[in-house]
XYZ file of N, CA, C and O in Angstrom:
852
model
N 96.132 -120.574 -13.098
C 96.343 -119.130 -13.111
C 95.322 -118.444 -14.011
O 94.801 -117.399 -13.686
N 95.047 -119.059 -15.168
C 94.087 -118.468 -16.095
C 92.719 -118.343 -15.453
O 92.021 -117.369 -15.651
N 92.336 -119.372 -14.663
C 91.024 -119.337 -14.017
C 90.935 -118.190 -13.024
O 89.950 -117.475 -12.958
N 92.009 -118.003 -12.212
C 91.996 -116.908 -11.256
C 91.997 -115.557 -11.952
O 91.323 -114.621 -11.547
N 92.707 -115.449 -13.057
C 92.795 -114.177 -13.762
C 91.465 -113.742 -14.343
O 91.212 -112.562 -14.548
N 90.596 -114.701 -14.603
C 89.316 -114.375 -15.219
C 88.289 -113.869 -14.216
O 87.226 -113.397 -14.594
N 88.575 -114.010 -12.917
C 87.616 -113.589 -11.905
C 87.643 -112.078 -11.741
O 88.713 -111.453 -11.728
N 86.462 -111.483 -11.603
C 86.376 -110.043 -11.386
C 86.601 -109.736 -9.910
O 86.134 -110.479 -9.038
N 87.305 -108.663 -9.573
C 87.504 -108.306 -8.164
C 86.199 -107.849 -7.533
O 85.315 -107.321 -8.207
N 86.081 -108.050 -6.214
C 84.920 -107.579 -5.468
C 85.045 -106.075 -5.254
O 86.069 -105.592 -4.773
N 84.029 -105.348 -5.654
C 84.043 -103.895 -5.507
C 83.060 -103.491 -4.413
O 81.879 -103.802 -4.491
N 83.571 -102.832 -3.384
C 82.725 -102.304 -2.315
C 82.761 -100.788 -2.432
O 83.810 -100.166 -2.302
N 81.614 -100.192 -2.659
C 81.568 -98.810 -3.124
C 81.051 -97.827 -2.081
O 80.840 -96.675 -2.379
N 80.825 -98.279 -0.839
C 80.248 -97.370 0.145
C 81.333 -96.494 0.773
O 82.533 -96.776 0.676
N 80.882 -95.418 1.448
C 81.785 -94.502 2.137
C 81.479 -94.555 3.626
O 80.319 -94.438 4.039
N 82.526 -94.728 4.446
C 82.354 -94.777 5.897
C 82.423 -93.376 6.489
O 83.280 -92.571 6.105
N 81.511 -93.107 7.424
C 81.536 -91.868 8.205
C 81.652 -92.301 9.662
O 80.693 -92.797 10.256
N 82.849 -92.136 10.228
C 83.142 -92.700 11.549
C 82.866 -91.709 12.661
O 82.802 -90.490 12.449
N 82.733 -92.249 13.887
C 82.441 -91.443 15.067
C 83.465 -90.331 15.254
O 84.647 -90.498 14.977
N 82.971 -89.176 15.711
C 83.850 -88.049 15.967
C 83.390 -86.808 15.245
O 82.354 -86.798 14.571
N 84.143 -85.721 15.366
C 83.753 -84.464 14.717
C 84.130 -84.438 13.240
O 85.163 -84.964 12.837
N 83.272 -83.813 12.441
C 83.561 -83.523 11.035
C 83.383 -82.020 10.872
O 82.256 -81.519 10.887
N 84.478 -81.305 10.739
C 84.425 -79.839 10.738
C 84.224 -79.244 9.340
O 83.707 -78.137 9.205
N 84.625 -79.971 8.306
C 84.530 -79.448 6.940
C 83.108 -79.613 6.403
O 82.316 -80.413 6.908
N 82.776 -78.834 5.374
C 81.504 -79.034 4.676
C 81.480 -80.446 4.108
O 82.512 -81.008 3.711
N 80.278 -81.042 4.057
C 80.163 -82.441 3.632
C 78.910 -82.606 2.786
O 77.845 -82.093 3.143
N 79.034 -83.344 1.691
C 77.898 -83.622 0.822
C 77.682 -85.129 0.726
O 78.606 -85.876 0.399
N 76.460 -85.562 1.030
C 76.051 -86.943 0.808
C 75.569 -87.028 -0.643
O 74.517 -86.494 -0.986
N 76.353 -87.683 -1.489
C 76.163 -87.643 -2.928
C 75.075 -88.607 -3.412
O 74.887 -89.694 -2.864
N 74.418 -88.204 -4.473
C 73.418 -89.041 -5.131
C 74.044 -90.345 -5.617
O 75.181 -90.349 -6.122
N 73.335 -91.454 -5.452
C 73.809 -92.737 -5.950
C 74.894 -93.370 -5.111
O 75.472 -94.385 -5.509
N 75.189 -92.806 -3.943
C 76.255 -93.314 -3.074
C 75.662 -93.764 -1.745
O 74.744 -93.132 -1.217
N 76.204 -94.858 -1.201
C 75.790 -95.365 0.102
C 76.828 -94.973 1.149
O 78.035 -95.108 0.919
N 76.356 -94.492 2.294
C 77.230 -94.073 3.393
C 76.923 -94.937 4.616
O 75.761 -95.250 4.888
N 77.980 -95.288 5.358
C 77.818 -96.061 6.590
C 78.241 -95.198 7.772
O 79.400 -94.790 7.869
N 77.295 -94.917 8.667
C 77.556 -94.074 9.836
C 77.776 -94.982 11.047
O 76.908 -95.768 11.411
N 78.961 -94.834 11.655
C 79.313 -95.639 12.825
C 79.573 -94.721 14.005
O 80.409 -93.816 13.917
N 78.873 -94.931 15.109
C 79.064 -94.119 16.293
C 78.443 -92.740 16.157
O 77.709 -92.448 15.205
N 78.741 -91.882 17.130
C 78.178 -90.528 17.166
C 79.027 -89.593 16.312
O 80.185 -89.330 16.631
N 78.453 -89.089 15.240
C 79.142 -88.199 14.307
C 78.565 -86.792 14.473
O 77.345 -86.608 14.368
N 79.428 -85.822 14.746
C 79.004 -84.425 14.893
C 79.557 -83.638 13.718
O 80.778 -83.551 13.537
N 78.671 -83.059 12.918
C 79.077 -82.315 11.729
C 78.833 -80.832 11.959
O 77.688 -80.405 12.137
N 79.913 -80.052 11.965
C 79.795 -78.627 12.268
C 79.820 -77.753 11.023
O 79.555 -76.552 11.106
N 80.144 -78.312 9.872
C 80.126 -77.558 8.628
C 78.765 -77.633 7.948
O 77.792 -78.146 8.503
N 78.700 -77.111 6.738
C 77.477 -77.187 5.942
C 77.300 -78.613 5.428
O 78.211 -79.189 4.832
N 76.124 -79.191 5.660
C 75.845 -80.571 5.244
C 74.744 -80.556 4.192
O 73.657 -80.019 4.421
N 75.041 -81.168 3.042
C 74.107 -81.228 1.924
C 73.757 -82.682 1.642
O 74.635 -83.547 1.603
N 72.463 -82.934 1.452
C 71.987 -84.263 1.077
C 71.421 -84.181 -0.338
O 70.423 -83.509 -0.578
N 72.056 -84.870 -1.277
C 71.540 -84.941 -2.637
C 70.508 -86.057 -2.748
O 70.598 -87.091 -2.071
N 69.526 -85.863 -3.615
C 68.537 -86.897 -3.854
C 69.198 -88.172 -4.353
O 70.091 -88.121 -5.194
N 68.765 -89.307 -3.820
C 69.355 -90.578 -4.215
C 70.481 -91.047 -3.322
O 70.985 -92.160 -3.485
N 70.908 -90.218 -2.361
C 71.900 -90.668 -1.376
C 71.232 -91.638 -0.405
O 70.061 -91.484 -0.045
N 71.983 -92.662 0.016
C 71.500 -93.640 0.989
C 72.442 -93.605 2.188
O 73.649 -93.823 2.039
N 71.895 -93.316 3.361
C 72.699 -93.217 4.575
C 72.280 -94.351 5.512
O 71.127 -94.409 5.946
N 73.221 -95.260 5.792
C 72.927 -96.423 6.633
C 73.653 -96.284 7.971
O 74.810 -95.853 8.018
N 72.968 -96.693 9.039
C 73.466 -96.494 10.395
C 73.725 -97.825 11.082
O 72.870 -98.720 11.082
N 74.925 -97.941 11.714
C 75.161 -99.037 12.630
C 74.284 -98.853 13.863
O 73.681 -97.793 14.054
N 74.260 -99.852 14.743
C 73.374 -99.795 15.900
C 73.705 -98.650 16.851
O 72.860 -98.259 17.665
N 74.919 -98.089 16.761
C 75.286 -96.945 17.590
C 75.413 -95.667 16.766
O 75.916 -94.652 17.244
N 74.934 -95.678 15.538
C 75.143 -94.561 14.630
C 74.166 -93.411 14.827
O 72.960 -93.628 14.973
N 74.693 -92.172 14.826
C 73.869 -90.969 14.883
C 74.563 -89.863 14.085
O 75.792 -89.833 13.988
N 73.772 -88.943 13.547
C 74.297 -87.742 12.896
C 73.760 -86.519 13.628
O 72.547 -86.315 13.705
N 74.672 -85.707 14.159
C 74.314 -84.486 14.873
C 74.829 -83.311 14.035
O 76.039 -83.151 13.853
N 73.902 -82.501 13.511
C 74.264 -81.383 12.634
C 74.093 -80.071 13.386
O 73.006 -79.786 13.900
N 75.147 -79.258 13.428
C 75.054 -77.990 14.148
C 74.592 -76.846 13.253
O 74.256 -75.778 13.760
N 74.588 -77.062 11.926
C 74.010 -76.098 10.994
C 72.774 -76.712 10.332
O 72.634 -77.939 10.279
N 71.914 -75.852 9.823
C 70.721 -76.340 9.123
C 71.147 -77.133 7.880
O 71.985 -76.671 7.103
N 70.590 -78.329 7.671
C 70.967 -79.118 6.502
C 70.369 -78.553 5.220
O 69.374 -77.826 5.248
N 70.980 -78.925 4.105
C 70.465 -78.549 2.785
C 70.035 -79.838 2.091
O 70.856 -80.737 1.876
N 68.755 -79.939 1.750
C 68.244 -81.114 1.051
C 68.020 -80.768 -0.415
O 67.155 -79.970 -0.751
N 68.817 -81.382 -1.291
C 68.671 -81.206 -2.740
C 68.021 -82.464 -3.317
O 68.523 -83.079 -4.247
N 66.896 -82.822 -2.756
C 66.186 -84.045 -3.139
C 64.829 -83.684 -3.708
O 64.379 -82.538 -3.620
N 64.154 -84.659 -4.292
C 62.823 -84.428 -4.852
C 62.032 -85.723 -4.782
O 62.547 -86.764 -4.341
N 60.775 -85.678 -5.200
C 59.881 -86.813 -5.006
C 60.388 -88.087 -5.670
O 60.261 -89.183 -5.125
N 60.971 -87.963 -6.849
C 61.451 -89.146 -7.570
C 62.757 -89.681 -7.013
O 63.120 -90.827 -7.267
N 63.491 -88.852 -6.270
C 64.786 -89.247 -5.717
C 64.945 -88.702 -4.306
O 65.649 -87.723 -4.077
N 64.314 -89.357 -3.319
C 64.478 -88.905 -1.941
C 65.828 -89.346 -1.375
O 66.507 -90.199 -1.938
N 66.191 -88.758 -0.252
C 67.308 -89.256 0.548
C 66.755 -90.330 1.472
O 65.688 -90.145 2.075
N 67.460 -91.451 1.605
C 66.986 -92.549 2.446
C 67.948 -92.754 3.608
O 69.163 -92.896 3.412
N 67.394 -92.746 4.830
C 68.140 -93.022 6.051
C 67.636 -94.362 6.592
O 66.428 -94.520 6.835
N 68.544 -95.314 6.818
C 68.085 -96.643 7.186
C 69.154 -97.392 7.970
O 70.230 -96.858 8.274
N 68.870 -98.634 8.277
C 69.780 -99.483 9.045
C 70.868 -100.076 8.157
O 70.641 -100.353 6.974
N 72.040 -100.294 8.747
C 73.121 -100.997 8.057
C 72.655 -102.341 7.506
O 73.154 -102.813 6.485
N 71.685 -102.947 8.175
C 71.238 -104.293 7.811
C 70.075 -104.292 6.818
O 69.483 -105.342 6.571
N 69.758 -103.138 6.271
C 68.694 -103.039 5.265
C 69.314 -103.241 3.881
O 70.002 -102.367 3.360
N 69.049 -104.396 3.297
C 69.626 -104.723 1.987
C 68.724 -104.346 0.821
O 69.057 -104.621 -0.330
N 67.589 -103.696 1.111
C 66.616 -103.424 0.054
C 66.960 -102.188 -0.763
O 66.348 -101.936 -1.797
N 67.948 -101.421 -0.297
C 68.315 -100.191 -0.996
C 69.792 -99.906 -0.770
O 70.355 -100.257 0.272
N 70.429 -99.303 -1.762
C 71.838 -98.976 -1.637
C 72.726 -100.203 -1.680
O 72.278 -101.318 -1.985
N 74.014 -100.013 -1.370
C 74.956 -101.126 -1.341
C 74.668 -102.032 -0.156
O 74.291 -101.560 0.925
N 74.870 -103.342 -0.344
C 74.828 -104.288 0.771
C 76.153 -104.174 1.505
O 77.220 -104.396 0.928
N 76.104 -103.819 2.795
C 77.312 -103.520 3.546
C 77.888 -104.758 4.211
O 77.143 -105.691 4.565
N 79.202 -104.796 4.393
C 79.820 -105.933 5.087
C 79.212 -106.141 6.465
O 78.993 -105.180 7.214
N 78.907 -107.380 6.812
C 78.322 -107.700 8.106
C 76.817 -107.606 8.154
O 76.199 -107.944 9.171
N 76.187 -107.153 7.079
C 74.726 -107.040 7.080
C 74.083 -108.408 7.146
O 74.483 -109.337 6.443
N 73.052 -108.521 7.991
C 72.291 -109.764 8.098
C 71.062 -109.764 7.191
O 70.421 -110.801 7.024
N 70.721 -108.596 6.656
C 69.500 -108.487 5.868
C 68.262 -108.302 6.721
O 67.155 -108.178 6.194
N 68.435 -108.273 8.053
C 67.314 -108.060 8.977
C 67.552 -106.740 9.704
O 68.347 -106.687 10.655
N 66.923 -105.636 9.274
C 67.204 -104.311 9.849
C 66.989 -104.270 11.356
O 66.042 -104.875 11.888
N 67.882 -103.561 12.047
C 67.785 -103.382 13.497
C 67.771 -101.885 13.801
O 68.290 -101.079 13.025
N 67.198 -101.490 14.941
C 67.105 -100.060 15.265
C 68.475 -99.444 15.537
O 69.425 -100.116 15.949
N 68.553 -98.131 15.317
C 69.709 -97.322 15.675
C 69.181 -96.082 16.386
O 67.994 -95.756 16.267
N 70.020 -95.380 17.171
C 69.473 -94.339 18.065
C 68.669 -93.258 17.365
O 67.499 -93.043 17.680
N 69.285 -92.511 16.458
C 68.525 -91.514 15.697
C 69.311 -91.124 14.455
O 70.540 -91.188 14.429
N 68.568 -90.748 13.427
C 69.214 -90.398 12.161
C 69.779 -88.981 12.218
O 70.966 -88.773 11.985
N 68.943 -88.009 12.520
C 69.371 -86.607 12.491
C 69.005 -85.905 13.789
O 67.846 -85.908 14.209
N 69.997 -85.273 14.408
C 69.762 -84.323 15.495
C 70.050 -82.937 14.938
O 71.151 -82.680 14.439
N 69.058 -82.048 15.014
C 69.138 -80.753 14.352
C 68.892 -79.616 15.336
O 68.262 -79.807 16.383
N 69.353 -78.429 14.958
C 69.023 -77.213 15.704
C 68.073 -76.333 14.899
O 67.794 -75.198 15.298
N 67.560 -76.847 13.787
C 66.639 -76.108 12.941
C 66.874 -76.425 11.488
O 67.686 -77.285 11.132
N 66.105 -75.763 10.624
C 66.250 -75.970 9.191
C 65.037 -76.658 8.593
O 63.934 -76.587 9.133
N 65.256 -77.329 7.469
C 64.167 -77.987 6.744
C 64.627 -79.356 6.270
O 65.737 -79.514 5.778
N 63.744 -80.338 6.436
C 63.974 -81.699 5.937
C 62.888 -81.970 4.903
O 61.694 -81.925 5.233
N 63.304 -82.248 3.661
C 62.331 -82.399 2.583
C 62.696 -83.588 1.705
O 63.873 -83.855 1.474
N 61.664 -84.269 1.209
C 61.837 -85.394 0.288
C 62.881 -86.371 0.827
O 63.980 -86.519 0.286
N 62.503 -87.020 1.924
C 63.379 -87.990 2.569
C 62.539 -89.160 3.071
O 61.311 -89.059 3.205
N 63.223 -90.271 3.339
C 62.581 -91.455 3.910
C 63.454 -91.958 5.050
O 64.663 -92.149 4.878
N 62.831 -92.165 6.201
C 63.534 -92.652 7.381
C 62.997 -94.041 7.733
O 61.782 -94.225 7.840
N 63.912 -94.982 7.944
C 63.519 -96.347 8.282
C 64.254 -96.824 9.545
O 65.448 -96.593 9.689
N 63.520 -97.468 10.448
C 64.069 -98.279 11.547
C 64.790 -97.488 12.634
O 65.426 -98.100 13.503
N 64.696 -96.174 12.661
C 65.372 -95.405 13.709
C 64.547 -95.412 14.990
O 63.316 -95.422 14.961
N 65.240 -95.384 16.138
C 64.521 -95.180 17.401
C 63.884 -93.791 17.403
O 62.724 -93.627 17.791
N 64.643 -92.791 16.985
C 64.119 -91.458 16.708
C 64.665 -91.028 15.358
O 65.883 -90.949 15.184
N 63.790 -90.757 14.431
C 64.266 -90.370 13.101
C 64.866 -88.971 13.122
O 65.995 -88.756 12.679
N 64.108 -87.998 13.652
C 64.563 -86.604 13.705
C 64.390 -86.090 15.129
O 63.315 -86.229 15.720
N 65.445 -85.484 15.664
C 65.365 -84.838 16.975
C 65.720 -83.361 16.804
O 66.777 -83.035 16.257
N 64.812 -82.505 17.245
C 65.088 -81.068 17.272
C 65.576 -80.739 18.670
O 64.840 -80.863 19.652
N 66.832 -80.332 18.759
C 67.525 -80.289 20.042
C 67.355 -78.960 20.762
O 68.269 -78.143 20.829
N 66.161 -78.741 21.267
C 65.977 -77.700 22.255
C 65.781 -76.280 21.790
O 65.565 -75.387 22.595
N 65.865 -76.039 20.468
C 65.734 -74.659 20.011
C 65.514 -74.651 18.508
O 65.669 -75.661 17.842
N 65.121 -73.479 17.977
C 65.085 -73.305 16.532
C 63.733 -73.530 15.894
O 62.728 -73.792 16.546
N 63.737 -73.415 14.570
C 62.551 -73.601 13.742
C 62.821 -74.728 12.763
O 63.864 -74.761 12.112
N 61.888 -75.653 12.666
C 62.073 -76.832 11.820
C 60.847 -77.041 10.943
O 59.719 -77.011 11.419
N 61.107 -77.277 9.652
C 60.058 -77.680 8.724
C 60.367 -79.095 8.232
O 61.492 -79.371 7.809
N 59.369 -79.965 8.289
C 59.496 -81.323 7.758
C 58.380 -81.501 6.743
O 57.196 -81.457 7.090
N 58.752 -81.699 5.478
C 57.769 -81.708 4.398
C 58.086 -82.837 3.417
O 59.240 -83.082 3.083
N 57.034 -83.536 2.989
C 57.177 -84.593 1.972
C 58.169 -85.659 2.432
O 59.157 -85.969 1.755
N 57.908 -86.210 3.622
C 58.808 -87.180 4.240
C 58.013 -88.403 4.675
O 56.870 -88.287 5.131
N 58.627 -89.593 4.540
C 58.024 -90.845 4.978
C 58.842 -91.450 6.112
O 60.086 -91.398 6.088
N 58.138 -92.029 7.077
C 58.765 -92.696 8.213
C 58.246 -94.127 8.268
O 57.042 -94.352 8.415
N 59.148 -95.090 8.170
C 58.772 -96.500 8.171
C 59.432 -97.205 9.351
O 60.673 -97.209 9.465
N 58.618 -97.787 10.237
C 59.119 -98.587 11.365
C 60.105 -97.799 12.227
O 61.088 -98.359 12.724
N 59.852 -96.501 12.394
C 60.629 -95.694 13.331
C 59.858 -95.637 14.650
O 58.647 -95.404 14.646
N 60.549 -95.865 15.760
C 59.849 -95.835 17.047
C 59.209 -94.464 17.264
O 58.061 -94.360 17.698
N 59.952 -93.394 16.942
C 59.423 -92.031 16.978
C 59.863 -91.322 15.708
O 61.053 -91.333 15.369
N 58.933 -90.711 15.011
C 59.280 -90.012 13.775
C 60.018 -88.709 14.072
O 61.073 -88.432 13.506
N 59.459 -87.910 14.978
C 60.054 -86.611 15.323
C 59.909 -86.379 16.808
O 58.830 -86.577 17.383
N 61.005 -85.936 17.438
C 60.981 -85.569 18.857
C 61.519 -84.144 18.966
O 62.685 -83.888 18.660
N 60.659 -83.218 19.364
C 61.045 -81.815 19.489
C 60.890 -81.371 20.930
O 59.863 -81.611 21.562
N 61.931 -80.720 21.454
C 61.880 -80.181 22.809
C 62.215 -78.695 22.776
O 62.984 -78.241 21.937
N 61.649 -77.965 23.734
C 61.897 -76.522 23.829
C 62.520 -76.205 25.177
O 62.089 -75.292 25.876
N 63.549 -76.954 25.556
C 64.146 -76.756 26.865
C 65.184 -75.642 26.888
O 65.548 -75.150 27.949
N 65.684 -75.217 25.698
C 66.706 -74.176 25.670
C 66.178 -72.836 25.171
O 66.661 -71.790 25.574
N 65.194 -72.871 24.277
C 64.652 -71.648 23.674
C 63.323 -72.004 23.012
O 63.013 -73.185 22.820
N 62.513 -70.991 22.644
C 61.262 -71.288 21.951
C 61.504 -72.075 20.654
O 62.521 -71.889 19.983
N 60.547 -72.931 20.322
C 60.664 -73.821 19.157
C 59.402 -73.710 18.320
O 58.286 -73.611 18.858
N 59.580 -73.726 16.994
C 58.443 -73.788 16.081
C 58.655 -74.940 15.114
O 59.716 -75.040 14.481
N 57.641 -75.784 14.966
C 57.715 -76.960 14.100
C 56.559 -76.910 13.108
O 55.398 -76.711 13.490
N 56.874 -77.093 11.818
C 55.858 -77.163 10.768
C 55.980 -78.507 10.073
O 57.055 -78.857 9.571
N 54.883 -79.251 10.019
C 54.851 -80.574 9.403
C 53.848 -80.557 8.267
O 52.721 -80.086 8.434
N 54.241 -81.099 7.107
C 53.348 -81.065 5.952
C 53.605 -82.274 5.068
O 54.740 -82.535 4.671
N 52.537 -82.999 4.762
C 52.577 -84.133 3.840
C 53.549 -85.208 4.308
O 54.552 -85.507 3.657
N 53.227 -85.808 5.455
C 54.048 -86.870 6.024
C 53.276 -88.180 6.045
O 52.063 -88.199 6.232
N 54.006 -89.283 5.870
C 53.477 -90.627 6.065
C 54.257 -91.272 7.196
O 55.489 -91.380 7.129
N 53.549 -91.687 8.239
C 54.171 -92.346 9.392
C 53.502 -93.706 9.548
O 52.285 -93.785 9.743
N 54.291 -94.783 9.476
C 53.691 -96.112 9.500
C 54.569 -97.101 10.253
O 55.793 -96.994 10.248
N 53.916 -98.036 10.936
C 54.554 -99.160 11.624
C 55.525 -98.726 12.712
O 56.583 -99.318 12.895
N 55.185 -97.667 13.442
C 56.054 -97.209 14.513
C 55.366 -97.269 15.858
O 54.295 -97.867 16.003
N 55.986 -96.649 16.861
C 55.398 -96.570 18.193
C 54.632 -95.253 18.324
O 53.409 -95.220 18.290
N 55.362 -94.139 18.432
C 54.747 -92.813 18.458
C 55.104 -92.068 17.180
O 56.205 -92.236 16.643
N 54.185 -91.219 16.739
C 54.476 -90.415 15.562
C 55.345 -89.233 15.911
O 56.550 -89.219 15.652
N 54.754 -88.216 16.548
C 55.442 -86.971 16.859
C 55.379 -86.741 18.364
O 54.299 -86.769 18.960
N 56.548 -86.523 18.979
C 56.637 -86.237 20.416
C 57.027 -84.775 20.580
O 58.061 -84.337 20.048
N 56.203 -84.008 21.311
C 56.433 -82.578 21.532
C 56.508 -82.318 23.023
O 55.625 -82.722 23.775
N 57.555 -81.599 23.463
C 57.746 -81.352 24.894
C 58.324 -79.952 25.075
O 59.440 -79.677 24.628
N 57.559 -79.076 25.724
C 58.074 -77.715 25.939
C 58.857 -77.594 27.242
O 59.356 -76.520 27.574
N 58.960 -78.701 27.978
C 59.718 -78.737 29.238
C 59.214 -77.716 30.256
O 59.862 -77.479 31.272
N 58.044 -77.124 29.981
C 57.474 -76.149 30.896
C 58.251 -74.857 30.992
O 57.996 -74.035 31.869
N 59.216 -74.649 30.092
C 60.107 -73.493 30.214
C 59.976 -72.503 29.064
O 60.106 -71.309 29.247
N 59.768 -73.022 27.843
C 59.710 -72.175 26.657
C 58.542 -72.624 25.777
O 58.127 -73.775 25.823
N 58.042 -71.687 24.970
C 56.924 -72.023 24.112
C 57.336 -72.949 22.970
O 58.413 -72.810 22.386
N 56.476 -73.889 22.637
C 56.658 -74.773 21.487
C 55.365 -74.750 20.678
O 54.308 -75.150 21.170
N 55.438 -74.235 19.467
C 54.264 -74.192 18.605
C 54.473 -75.141 17.449
O 55.539 -75.163 16.827
N 53.457 -75.944 17.152
C 53.546 -76.939 16.080
C 52.298 -76.877 15.222
O 51.173 -76.760 15.732
N 52.503 -76.960 13.910
C 51.413 -77.007 12.943
C 51.597 -78.241 12.076
O 52.696 -78.472 11.557
N 50.542 -79.034 11.924
C 50.630 -80.276 11.151
C 49.495 -80.324 10.137
O 48.325 -80.144 10.490
N 49.867 -80.575 8.871
C 48.880 -80.674 7.801
C 49.190 -81.901 6.945
O 50.351 -82.228 6.714
N 48.170 -82.552 6.496
C 48.288 -83.679 5.572
C 49.194 -84.780 6.139
O 50.144 -85.210 5.497
N 48.878 -85.213 7.339
C 49.583 -86.334 7.935
C 48.787 -87.613 7.732
O 47.581 -87.661 8.015
N 49.447 -88.640 7.244
C 48.843 -89.964 7.128
C 49.551 -90.881 8.113
O 50.779 -91.022 8.065
N 48.775 -91.491 9.015
C 49.340 -92.327 10.071
C 48.705 -93.708 9.986
O 47.479 -93.833 9.959
N 49.557 -94.739 9.943
C 49.056 -96.105 9.816
C 49.790 -97.033 10.773
O 51.002 -96.949 10.926
N 49.064 -97.899 11.405
C 49.607 -99.007 12.198
C 50.651 -98.562 13.216
O 51.752 -99.102 13.284
N 50.285 -97.554 14.022
C 51.148 -97.148 15.124
C 50.744 -97.897 16.386
O 49.560 -98.133 16.637
N 51.743 -98.239 17.215
C 51.458 -98.891 18.493
C 51.073 -97.868 19.551
O 50.421 -98.196 20.522
N 51.513 -96.608 19.371
C 51.223 -95.564 20.338
C 50.306 -94.514 19.756
O 49.253 -94.832 19.188
N 50.724 -93.249 19.866
C 49.887 -92.132 19.450
C 50.505 -91.393 18.273
O 51.725 -91.335 18.129
N 49.630 -90.814 17.469
C 50.130 -89.969 16.384
C 50.856 -88.766 16.949
O 51.902 -88.344 16.435
N 50.301 -88.174 18.040
C 50.942 -87.059 18.729
C 51.013 -87.386 20.213
O 50.012 -87.729 20.840
N 52.203 -87.299 20.760
C 52.424 -87.470 22.194
C 53.002 -86.148 22.684
O 54.191 -85.878 22.517
N 52.152 -85.310 23.252
C 52.587 -83.948 23.551
C 52.486 -83.644 25.036
O 51.560 -84.063 25.725
N 53.495 -82.917 25.497
C 53.501 -82.370 26.846
C 53.761 -80.873 26.713
O 54.908 -80.418 26.719
N 52.664 -80.127 26.534
C 52.754 -78.695 26.265
C 52.107 -77.950 27.424
O 50.886 -77.834 27.517
N 52.950 -77.421 28.317
C 52.456 -76.781 29.532
C 52.724 -75.281 29.573
O 52.169 -74.583 30.411
N 53.563 -74.812 28.681
C 53.881 -73.386 28.665
C 52.722 -72.611 28.049
O 52.042 -73.083 27.145
N 52.515 -71.389 28.522
C 51.388 -70.564 28.049
C 51.475 -70.277 26.565
O 50.445 -70.086 25.890
N 52.672 -70.257 25.999
C 52.848 -69.921 24.587
C 52.890 -71.154 23.675
O 53.145 -71.020 22.483
N 52.671 -72.326 24.233
C 52.734 -73.551 23.426
C 51.391 -73.876 22.807
O 50.330 -73.588 23.377
N 51.427 -74.474 21.603
C 50.184 -74.859 20.941
C 50.468 -75.926 19.889
O 51.583 -76.041 19.373
N 49.436 -76.698 19.566
C 49.484 -77.702 18.501
C 48.228 -77.541 17.662
O 47.114 -77.612 18.161
N 48.426 -77.343 16.356
C 47.307 -77.204 15.419
C 47.433 -78.313 14.366
O 48.444 -78.415 13.687
N 46.398 -79.132 14.239
C 46.393 -80.226 13.264
C 45.217 -80.032 12.328
O 44.069 -79.893 12.770
N 45.503 -79.978 11.032
C 44.426 -79.789 10.042
C 44.550 -80.824 8.938
O 45.585 -81.458 8.783
């Protein structure tokens, strides 16, 4: 009995975010690991604090209907990664230590993503058919596509600044669907070891444009 009493209990400190709607405001807290399972739709205000780690199961996605708030900075980015990535955050039950792809980290209707790191997503960020999006000071590691923006519902404007995209397939996919204008501006992009193209664009609308400097 004494031997058993001396053992420390196993503490698992992560927070599960399960498939389905989340209507209340939600904050991904600094120093906390979150596990996203299935398709999660968040309709309230969503805040990401610097140092939060968000891990996705193979079917995990986050769909935000409001613009996210990023309270992160260079020394403490928000990290989005696979459940099986043991290099950061809590090691989750069932993790093999060999990261596997998941559908996409963030589906957005606009806003700004700043000081974040995305790993192993099939699509890291998807801009869903409308709005204005700024992506600044963000790194993408082994994501099949870093950003996919479409303008099938309304005109779209995308601003990219100071991004690192490495070990993926395509960097940025832009598609105006031939229906609405999509304008994109990209500055200070560093692209390394991509299997595809830094920009894969299908811009056929008269008001669409891509400027890279």
